[in-house]
Amino acid sequence: MTAFEHELASVMPRLRRFAHGLSRDATDADDLLQATAERMLRARAQWEPGTNFVAWSYRIMRNLWVDTARARQRHTSVLAPEEEGLAIGMSGAAEASVELGYLMRAMERLPDEQREAVALVMIEGLGYAEAAGVLDIPAGTLTSRLVRGRQALRAMLENAS
Amino acid sequence: MINTIDEASIIAWIDGELASAEADRVARAVAGDPALAELAEAHRDMRARFDAAFATLAMPAAAEVVSLADVRAQRAERARRPRRWIPAALAASLVGGVLLGQLVPRSGGISDNADALALSPALGRALDQQLSGDGATVRVALSFRDRAGRYCRSFTASRLSGVACKDDGLWHLRYGEGAAGARTDYRMAGSEPVAMAAVTAMIAGEPFDRDQEQAARARGWR
């Protein structure tokens, strides 16, 4: 296995989680993960060994997600109302995935710029500087989006309980 | 006091982003103000809640091994259909195709079916014959049945560790992790947290005891 393949394999679990932080449901998340893996394999020549592979892969996923934002908004706007509610998991779904689906729907209600900040810091555990680097925004911008996103999530989860 | 500590400071404090002097200042304020303490607790709880719900995702998908050709064909097919028609499990299996295509070592790992990636004959024999804990190049840690009733075993080999399940007489990798080069310290596959998480996601009932393992082996894991 080449160094690149090893890096790719080891980063996939984290990318899978990040994809769920960004996406409206597990199907979209798996699509995004698949597209990211393919993009990374095609772009492998652009990665310089010794540089931060994880940040590079987060950036690729985030950019793919941004590219599909317009299609995503159209999709969301035509959703039937009952799909927006707290649906129960399909057959065989564990309780954990009901909770996950619930939190993903809460995340989905955030504006994209807040959602990506929250996903990188609160779910992926990146530091503020690192997250700002992935998103290519100043640290202060990252912080304010992160705080607004967390305040909105807290309000949503408190109202729901 | 409440005017000098805002919600952003509380969040940064919880995230471990404050320098020690500033962190001390927030900690003192929170300790002395029930409203701030409640706010900090709410944010801490929320972060923990997201951590817990998303943690299970940060392990490789327990995916069927599929060929890259199949992945492309399925993606082409999918592009022509409404998106939501495709079940999540299939989407997960597509990811597995790319991943495991990268993971399976070049030497061996080829089944007699050119379109499928099955495990090497040596690994298959080990999974057929060894009991958990037997010392060998391949170590099997746990045996169990998955929710579809298939026999599955978690293992560690020199270049690959993971979980394989027997289907149609062949062992298929359901979850795999590549190991770079030869490993000197073989840990039990089942004791590795990520592999263990994969087992937990797949298992129906309890892992086999030695008698159940011997009985399953006698039946050829069918």
Tab-separated table of C-alpha atoms in Angstrom:
chain	number	residue	atom	x	y	z
A	1	MET	CA	0.000	0.000	0.000
A	2	THR	CA	1.420	3.428	-0.869
A	3	ALA	CA	1.672	6.225	1.685
A	4	PHE	CA	-1.240	7.906	-0.047
A	5	GLU	CA	-3.455	4.848	0.142
A	6	HIS	CA	-2.594	4.383	3.775
A	7	GLU	CA	-3.451	8.003	4.546
A	8	LEU	CA	-6.690	7.719	2.593
A	9	ALA	CA	-7.759	4.559	4.387
A	10	SER	CA	-6.977	6.013	7.785
A	11	VAL	CA	-8.842	9.278	7.182
A	12	MET	CA	-12.028	7.667	5.843
A	13	PRO	CA	-13.663	7.072	9.224
A	14	ARG	CA	-13.314	10.748	10.131
A	15	LEU	CA	-14.536	11.818	6.709
A	16	ARG	CA	-17.557	9.603	7.131
A	17	ARG	CA	-18.421	11.383	10.348
A	18	PHE	CA	-17.811	14.814	8.792
A	19	ALA	CA	-20.082	13.857	5.877
A	20	HIS	CA	-22.857	13.107	8.359
A	21	GLY	CA	-22.259	16.441	10.067
A	22	LEU	CA	-22.822	18.229	6.759
A	23	SER	CA	-25.528	16.110	5.139
A	24	ARG	CA	-29.252	15.959	5.646
A	25	ASP	CA	-29.386	12.174	5.885
A	26	ALA	CA	-27.225	9.068	5.810
A	27	THR	CA	-27.785	8.465	2.097
A	28	ASP	CA	-26.522	11.912	1.195
A	29	ALA	CA	-23.630	11.483	3.606
A	30	ASP	CA	-22.549	8.238	1.986
A	31	ASP	CA	-22.827	9.831	-1.457
A	32	LEU	CA	-20.660	12.710	-0.308
A	33	LEU	CA	-18.113	10.340	1.197
A	34	GLN	CA	-17.973	8.285	-1.979
A	35	ALA	CA	-17.564	11.382	-4.147
A	36	THR	CA	-14.831	12.665	-1.840
A	37	ALA	CA	-12.912	9.393	-1.960
A	38	GLU	CA	-13.080	9.405	-5.737
A	39	ARG	CA	-12.012	13.046	-5.941
A	40	MET	CA	-9.081	12.358	-3.626
A	41	LEU	CA	-7.944	9.377	-5.676
A	42	ARG	CA	-8.059	11.463	-8.840
A	43	ALA	CA	-6.304	14.383	-7.162
A	44	ARG	CA	-3.656	12.287	-5.429
A	45	ALA	CA	-0.845	13.980	-7.358
A	46	GLN	CA	-1.824	17.286	-5.717
A	47	TRP	CA	-1.121	16.050	-2.234
A	48	GLU	CA	2.429	16.677	-1.039
A	49	PRO	CA	3.662	14.022	1.377
A	50	GLY	CA	4.418	15.558	4.741
A	51	THR	CA	1.625	18.128	4.517
A	52	ASN	CA	-1.577	17.828	6.509
A	53	PHE	CA	-3.532	15.072	4.807
A	54	VAL	CA	-6.508	15.349	7.136
A	55	ALA	CA	-6.975	19.065	6.519
A	56	TRP	CA	-6.617	18.495	2.783
A	57	SER	CA	-9.285	15.790	2.818
A	58	TYR	CA	-11.693	17.854	4.936
A	59	ARG	CA	-11.249	20.707	2.459
A	60	ILE	CA	-12.043	18.465	-0.514
A	61	MET	CA	-15.183	17.149	1.140
A	62	ARG	CA	-16.309	20.601	2.199
A	63	ASN	CA	-15.790	21.989	-1.310
A	64	LEU	CA	-17.757	19.144	-2.878
A	65	TRP	CA	-20.520	19.794	-0.388
A	66	VAL	CA	-20.546	23.505	-1.232
A	67	ASP	CA	-20.688	22.635	-4.947
A	68	THR	CA	-23.899	20.702	-4.397
A	69	ALA	CA	-25.479	23.373	-2.158
A	70	ARG	CA	-27.816	24.726	-4.805
A	71	ALA	CA	-29.182	21.304	-5.714
A	72	ARG	CA	-29.519	20.534	-2.014
A	73	GLN	CA	-31.612	23.624	-1.356
A	74	ARG	CA	-33.955	22.767	-4.210
A	75	HIS	CA	-34.296	19.279	-2.797
A	76	THR	CA	-35.037	20.577	0.683
A	77	SER	CA	-37.628	23.068	-0.522
A	78	VAL	CA	-39.771	20.402	-2.185
A	79	LEU	CA	-39.678	17.991	0.761
A	80	ALA	CA	-42.996	16.842	2.092
A	81	PRO	CA	-43.600	18.325	5.560
A	82	GLU	CA	-43.646	14.975	7.357
A	83	GLU	CA	-40.136	14.287	6.148
A	84	GLU	CA	-38.953	17.287	8.123
A	85	GLY	CA	-40.183	15.921	11.408
A	86	LEU	CA	-38.499	13.475	13.734
A	87	ALA	CA	-38.902	10.281	11.737
A	88	ILE	CA	-38.355	6.930	13.356
A	89	GLY	CA	-35.468	4.891	11.971
A	90	MET	CA	-36.155	2.274	9.346
A	91	SER	CA	-36.256	-1.426	10.142
A	92	GLY	CA	-33.266	-2.583	12.123
A	93	ALA	CA	-32.056	0.917	12.887
A	94	ALA	CA	-30.503	1.116	16.331
A	95	GLU	CA	-31.572	3.712	18.841
A	96	ALA	CA	-28.240	5.408	18.303
A	97	SER	CA	-29.142	6.108	14.696
A	98	VAL	CA	-32.464	7.636	15.684
A	99	GLU	CA	-30.537	10.048	17.891
A	100	LEU	CA	-28.051	10.628	15.086
A	101	GLY	CA	-30.821	11.338	12.581
A	102	TYR	CA	-32.374	13.739	15.035
A	103	LEU	CA	-29.144	15.679	15.520
A	104	MET	CA	-28.485	15.675	11.773
A	105	ARG	CA	-31.875	17.293	11.184
A	106	ALA	CA	-31.073	19.913	13.800
A	107	MET	CA	-27.754	20.596	12.038
A	108	GLU	CA	-29.554	20.846	8.722
A	109	ARG	CA	-31.562	23.796	9.957
A	110	LEU	CA	-28.404	25.827	10.443
A	111	PRO	CA	-27.194	28.080	7.639
A	112	ASP	CA	-24.441	26.279	5.692
A	113	GLU	CA	-21.672	28.565	6.974
A	114	GLN	CA	-22.611	27.806	10.593
A	115	ARG	CA	-23.118	24.114	9.943
A	116	GLU	CA	-19.638	23.592	8.505
A	117	ALA	CA	-18.047	25.452	11.414
A	118	VAL	CA	-19.992	23.425	13.982
A	119	ALA	CA	-19.253	20.141	12.183
A	120	LEU	CA	-15.503	20.778	12.102
A	121	VAL	CA	-15.139	21.963	15.692
A	122	MET	CA	-17.880	20.342	17.753
A	123	ILE	CA	-18.135	17.034	15.876
A	124	GLU	CA	-14.692	16.589	14.330
A	125	GLY	CA	-12.882	18.151	17.266
A	126	LEU	CA	-10.663	20.513	15.274
A	127	GLY	CA	-9.145	23.534	16.982
A	128	TYR	CA	-10.423	26.939	15.951
A	129	ALA	CA	-7.286	27.810	13.988
A	130	GLU	CA	-7.305	24.472	12.197
A	131	ALA	CA	-11.000	24.764	11.303
A	132	ALA	CA	-10.505	28.319	10.066
A	133	GLY	CA	-7.677	27.007	7.873
A	134	VAL	CA	-9.848	24.284	6.364
A	135	LEU	CA	-12.585	26.806	5.600
A	136	ASP	CA	-10.087	29.471	4.523
A	137	ILE	CA	-11.672	32.146	6.709
A	138	PRO	CA	-10.251	34.380	9.476
A	139	ALA	CA	-10.332	32.969	13.006
A	140	GLY	CA	-12.773	35.652	14.145
A	141	THR	CA	-15.226	34.730	11.406
A	142	LEU	CA	-14.967	31.070	12.342
A	143	THR	CA	-15.620	31.885	15.991
A	144	SER	CA	-18.701	33.986	15.358
A	145	ARG	CA	-20.244	31.396	13.000
A	146	LEU	CA	-19.469	28.655	15.479
A	147	VAL	CA	-21.031	30.534	18.378
A	148	ARG	CA	-24.176	31.460	16.450
A	149	GLY	CA	-24.546	27.874	15.281
A	150	ARG	CA	-24.150	26.472	18.774
A	151	GLN	CA	-26.618	28.978	20.213
A	152	ALA	CA	-29.186	28.039	17.575
A	153	LEU	CA	-28.669	24.316	18.155
A	154	ARG	CA	-29.023	24.730	21.906
A	155	ALA	CA	-32.293	26.559	21.418
A	156	MET	CA	-33.591	23.868	19.034
A	157	LEU	CA	-32.676	20.996	21.340
A	158	GLU	CA	-34.077	22.717	24.430
A	159	ASN	CA	-37.358	23.522	22.727
A	160	ALA	CA	-37.658	19.950	21.544
A	161	SER	CA	-37.162	18.393	24.968
B	1	MET	CA	-19.602	39.674	36.241
B	2	ILE	CA	-22.058	38.379	33.688
B	3	ASN	CA	-21.276	41.304	31.423
B	4	THR	CA	-17.653	40.355	31.081
B	5	ILE	CA	-18.237	36.687	30.236
B	6	ASP	CA	-20.277	36.097	27.133
B	7	GLU	CA	-21.531	32.872	25.588
B	8	ALA	CA	-18.650	32.872	23.091
B	9	SER	CA	-16.160	32.775	25.991
B	10	ILE	CA	-18.031	29.922	27.628
B	11	ILE	CA	-18.017	27.936	24.379
B	12	ALA	CA	-14.329	28.641	23.754
B	13	TRP	CA	-13.596	27.561	27.325
B	14	ILE	CA	-15.449	24.276	26.846
B	15	ASP	CA	-13.608	23.744	23.555
B	16	GLY	CA	-10.266	24.203	25.293
B	17	GLU	CA	-9.429	27.222	23.162
B	18	LEU	CA	-8.595	29.717	25.912
B	19	ALA	CA	-5.134	30.520	27.205
B	20	SER	CA	-4.746	29.614	30.863
B	21	ALA	CA	-5.274	33.100	32.323
B	22	GLU	CA	-8.452	33.599	30.322
B	23	ALA	CA	-9.621	30.050	31.079
B	24	ASP	CA	-9.136	30.718	34.793
B	25	ARG	CA	-11.162	33.884	34.532
B	26	VAL	CA	-14.055	32.034	32.864
B	27	ALA	CA	-13.829	29.149	35.320
B	28	ARG	CA	-14.061	31.542	38.284
B	29	ALA	CA	-16.991	33.370	36.735
B	30	VAL	CA	-18.830	30.119	36.047
B	31	ALA	CA	-18.177	28.877	39.577
B	32	GLY	CA	-19.609	32.078	41.026
B	33	ASP	CA	-22.692	32.462	38.879
B	34	PRO	CA	-25.453	29.821	38.649
B	35	ALA	CA	-26.748	31.245	35.366
B	36	LEU	CA	-23.326	30.985	33.746
B	37	ALA	CA	-22.871	27.529	35.247
B	38	GLU	CA	-26.138	26.431	33.683
B	39	LEU	CA	-25.118	27.847	30.317
B	40	ALA	CA	-21.740	26.101	30.466
B	41	GLU	CA	-23.423	22.860	31.462
B	42	ALA	CA	-25.858	23.118	28.542
B	43	HIS	CA	-23.038	23.602	26.043
B	44	ARG	CA	-20.951	20.851	27.586
B	45	ASP	CA	-23.922	18.473	27.452
B	46	MET	CA	-24.635	19.369	23.856
B	47	ARG	CA	-21.063	18.764	22.783
B	48	ALA	CA	-21.085	15.407	24.579
B	49	ARG	CA	-24.398	14.505	22.964
B	50	PHE	CA	-23.049	15.175	19.462
B	51	ASP	CA	-19.827	13.347	20.319
B	52	ALA	CA	-21.723	10.266	21.390
B	53	ALA	CA	-24.119	10.206	18.444
B	54	PHE	CA	-21.456	10.801	15.796
B	55	ALA	CA	-18.715	8.630	17.333
B	56	THR	CA	-20.119	5.433	15.853
B	57	LEU	CA	-19.626	6.893	12.376
B	58	ALA	CA	-15.925	7.353	12.817
B	59	MET	CA	-15.259	3.747	12.068
B	60	PRO	CA	-15.039	2.233	8.615
B	61	ALA	CA	-18.404	1.195	7.245
B	62	ALA	CA	-19.131	-2.454	7.794
B	63	ALA	CA	-19.515	-2.796	4.092
B	64	GLU	CA	-19.820	-5.616	1.636
B	65	VAL	CA	-16.837	-5.870	-0.619
B	66	VAL	CA	-17.749	-4.910	-4.137
B	67	SER	CA	-15.663	-4.381	-7.241
B	68	LEU	CA	-14.885	-0.959	-8.610
B	69	ALA	CA	-16.596	-1.965	-11.856
B	70	ASP	CA	-19.765	-2.671	-9.901
B	71	VAL	CA	-19.429	0.636	-8.089
B	72	ARG	CA	-19.305	2.520	-11.366
B	73	ALA	CA	-22.206	0.555	-12.820
B	74	GLN	CA	-24.307	1.150	-9.729
B	75	ARG	CA	-23.485	4.826	-9.656
B	76	ALA	CA	-24.439	5.165	-13.316
B	77	GLU	CA	-27.662	3.327	-12.606
B	78	ARG	CA	-28.322	5.479	-9.581
B	79	ALA	CA	-27.871	8.688	-11.550
B	80	ARG	CA	-30.889	7.716	-13.629
B	81	ARG	CA	-33.142	7.062	-10.650
B	82	PRO	CA	-34.633	9.220	-7.923
B	83	ARG	CA	-31.950	9.544	-5.272
B	84	ARG	CA	-33.934	8.364	-2.324
B	85	TRP	CA	-34.653	5.049	-3.961
B	86	ILE	CA	-31.161	3.805	-3.078
B	87	PRO	CA	-31.028	2.386	0.435
B	88	ALA	CA	-28.343	3.619	2.747
B	89	ALA	CA	-26.852	0.150	3.065
B	90	LEU	CA	-26.102	0.070	-0.640
B	91	ALA	CA	-24.570	3.523	-0.499
B	92	ALA	CA	-22.386	2.302	2.350
B	93	SER	CA	-21.324	-0.682	0.286
B	94	LEU	CA	-20.161	1.632	-2.481
B	95	VAL	CA	-17.843	3.318	-0.062
B	96	GLY	CA	-16.547	-0.073	0.986
B	97	GLY	CA	-15.675	-0.815	-2.610
B	98	VAL	CA	-13.313	2.090	-2.916
B	99	LEU	CA	-11.877	1.638	0.499
B	100	LEU	CA	-11.287	-2.037	0.459
B	101	GLY	CA	-9.970	-1.856	-3.069
B	102	GLN	CA	-7.253	0.289	-1.554
B	103	LEU	CA	-6.786	-1.835	1.500
B	104	VAL	CA	-6.480	-5.351	0.259
B	105	PRO	CA	-2.812	-6.162	-0.294
B	106	ARG	CA	-1.660	-6.656	-3.860
B	107	SER	CA	-0.288	-10.118	-3.131
B	108	GLY	CA	-3.092	-12.596	-2.729
B	109	GLY	CA	-6.528	-11.410	-1.787
B	110	ILE	CA	-7.949	-12.470	-5.121
B	111	SER	CA	-10.845	-14.837	-5.289
B	112	ASP	CA	-11.657	-17.064	-8.246
B	113	ASN	CA	-14.419	-14.639	-9.135
B	114	ALA	CA	-12.749	-11.834	-11.062
B	115	ASP	CA	-15.463	-9.388	-10.065
B	116	ALA	CA	-15.242	-9.842	-6.343
B	117	LEU	CA	-12.574	-9.234	-3.785
B	118	ALA	CA	-12.524	-12.191	-1.485
B	119	LEU	CA	-9.905	-12.987	1.097
B	120	SER	CA	-6.736	-14.898	0.261
B	121	PRO	CA	-6.907	-18.706	0.444
B	122	ALA	CA	-4.520	-18.733	3.406
B	123	LEU	CA	-6.688	-16.299	5.344
B	124	GLY	CA	-9.787	-18.262	4.370
B	125	ARG	CA	-8.224	-21.471	5.664
B	126	ALA	CA	-7.280	-19.797	8.923
B	127	LEU	CA	-10.825	-18.515	9.372
B	128	ASP	CA	-12.184	-21.965	8.589
B	129	GLN	CA	-9.903	-23.865	10.908
B	130	GLN	CA	-8.587	-21.788	13.782
B	131	LEU	CA	-10.297	-21.315	17.078
B	132	SER	CA	-10.216	-17.940	18.780
B	133	GLY	CA	-6.947	-17.253	20.490
B	134	ASP	CA	-4.923	-19.838	18.553
B	135	GLY	CA	-1.430	-18.446	17.986
B	136	ALA	CA	-0.541	-18.204	14.303
B	137	THR	CA	0.176	-15.642	11.583
B	138	VAL	CA	-3.538	-15.050	11.471
B	139	ARG	CA	-5.224	-14.611	14.800
B	140	VAL	CA	-8.934	-14.914	15.248
B	141	ALA	CA	-10.355	-13.045	18.201
B	142	LEU	CA	-14.111	-13.466	18.095
B	143	SER	CA	-16.733	-15.513	16.328
B	144	PHE	CA	-20.390	-14.546	16.136
B	145	ARG	CA	-23.457	-14.477	13.941
B	146	ASP	CA	-24.476	-11.225	12.292
B	147	ARG	CA	-28.084	-10.074	12.040
B	148	ALA	CA	-28.520	-11.884	8.734
B	149	GLY	CA	-27.479	-15.126	10.419
B	150	ARG	CA	-24.061	-15.367	8.736
B	151	TYR	CA	-21.057	-16.609	10.655
B	152	CYS	CA	-18.527	-13.828	11.159
B	153	ARG	CA	-15.072	-13.725	12.694
B	154	SER	CA	-12.809	-10.853	13.642
B	155	PHE	CA	-9.150	-11.399	12.854
B	156	THR	CA	-5.711	-9.848	12.626
B	157	ALA	CA	-3.318	-10.895	9.874
B	158	SER	CA	0.043	-9.382	8.989
B	159	ARG	CA	-1.284	-6.754	6.583
B	160	LEU	CA	-4.970	-6.662	7.263
B	161	SER	CA	-7.228	-6.820	10.249
B	162	GLY	CA	-10.967	-6.775	10.282
B	163	VAL	CA	-14.137	-8.785	10.305
B	164	ALA	CA	-15.058	-11.399	7.702
B	165	CYS	CA	-18.343	-13.234	7.258
B	166	LYS	CA	-18.963	-16.453	5.405
B	167	ASP	CA	-21.442	-16.256	2.595
B	168	ASP	CA	-21.950	-18.781	-0.205
B	169	GLY	CA	-19.014	-20.773	1.079
B	170	LEU	CA	-16.528	-17.891	0.895
B	171	TRP	CA	-15.224	-15.513	3.531
B	172	HIS	CA	-15.982	-11.922	2.616
B	173	LEU	CA	-14.408	-8.941	4.254
B	174	ARG	CA	-17.101	-6.903	5.942
B	175	TYR	CA	-14.797	-4.449	7.632
B	176	GLY	CA	-11.072	-4.104	7.090
B	177	GLU	CA	-8.156	-1.991	8.131
B	178	GLY	CA	-4.816	-2.098	6.379
B	179	ALA	CA	-1.705	-2.524	8.459
B	180	ALA	CA	1.438	-0.983	6.967
B	181	GLY	CA	4.136	-3.609	6.637
B	182	ALA	CA	4.688	-6.465	9.010
B	183	ARG	CA	3.490	-5.958	12.536
B	184	THR	CA	5.547	-7.150	15.385
B	185	ASP	CA	2.936	-6.870	18.090
B	186	TYR	CA	-0.124	-8.790	17.105
B	187	ARG	CA	-2.974	-7.579	19.157
B	188	MET	CA	-6.165	-9.529	19.290
B	189	ALA	CA	-8.374	-8.196	16.525
B	190	GLY	CA	-11.368	-8.072	18.826
B	191	SER	CA	-9.540	-6.003	21.378
B	192	GLU	CA	-8.915	-3.145	18.969
B	193	PRO	CA	-11.520	-0.512	19.624
B	194	VAL	CA	-12.408	0.161	16.003
B	195	ALA	CA	-12.728	-3.502	15.065
B	196	MET	CA	-14.678	-3.996	18.270
B	197	ALA	CA	-17.038	-1.207	17.261
B	198	ALA	CA	-17.566	-2.933	13.915
B	199	VAL	CA	-18.351	-6.196	15.700
B	200	THR	CA	-20.767	-4.419	17.997
B	201	ALA	CA	-22.545	-2.931	15.007
B	202	MET	CA	-22.908	-6.301	13.289
B	203	ILE	CA	-23.389	-8.870	16.020
B	204	ALA	CA	-26.663	-10.582	16.805
B	205	GLY	CA	-26.568	-12.045	20.299
B	206	GLU	CA	-23.323	-12.885	22.064
B	207	PRO	CA	-19.883	-13.926	20.779
B	208	PHE	CA	-19.448	-17.695	20.646
B	209	ASP	CA	-17.910	-19.645	23.456
B	210	ARG	CA	-15.455	-22.409	22.656
B	211	ASP	CA	-18.109	-25.114	22.304
B	212	GLN	CA	-20.179	-23.020	19.913
B	213	GLU	CA	-17.064	-22.234	17.898
B	214	GLN	CA	-16.118	-25.885	17.601
B	215	ALA	CA	-19.653	-26.786	16.536
B	216	ALA	CA	-19.684	-24.028	13.918
B	217	ARG	CA	-16.286	-25.121	12.642
B	218	ALA	CA	-17.523	-28.682	12.323
B	219	ARG	CA	-20.357	-27.428	10.138
B	220	GLY	CA	-17.948	-25.475	7.948
B	221	TRP	CA	-19.407	-22.162	9.225
B	222	ARG	CA	-22.595	-22.688	7.230
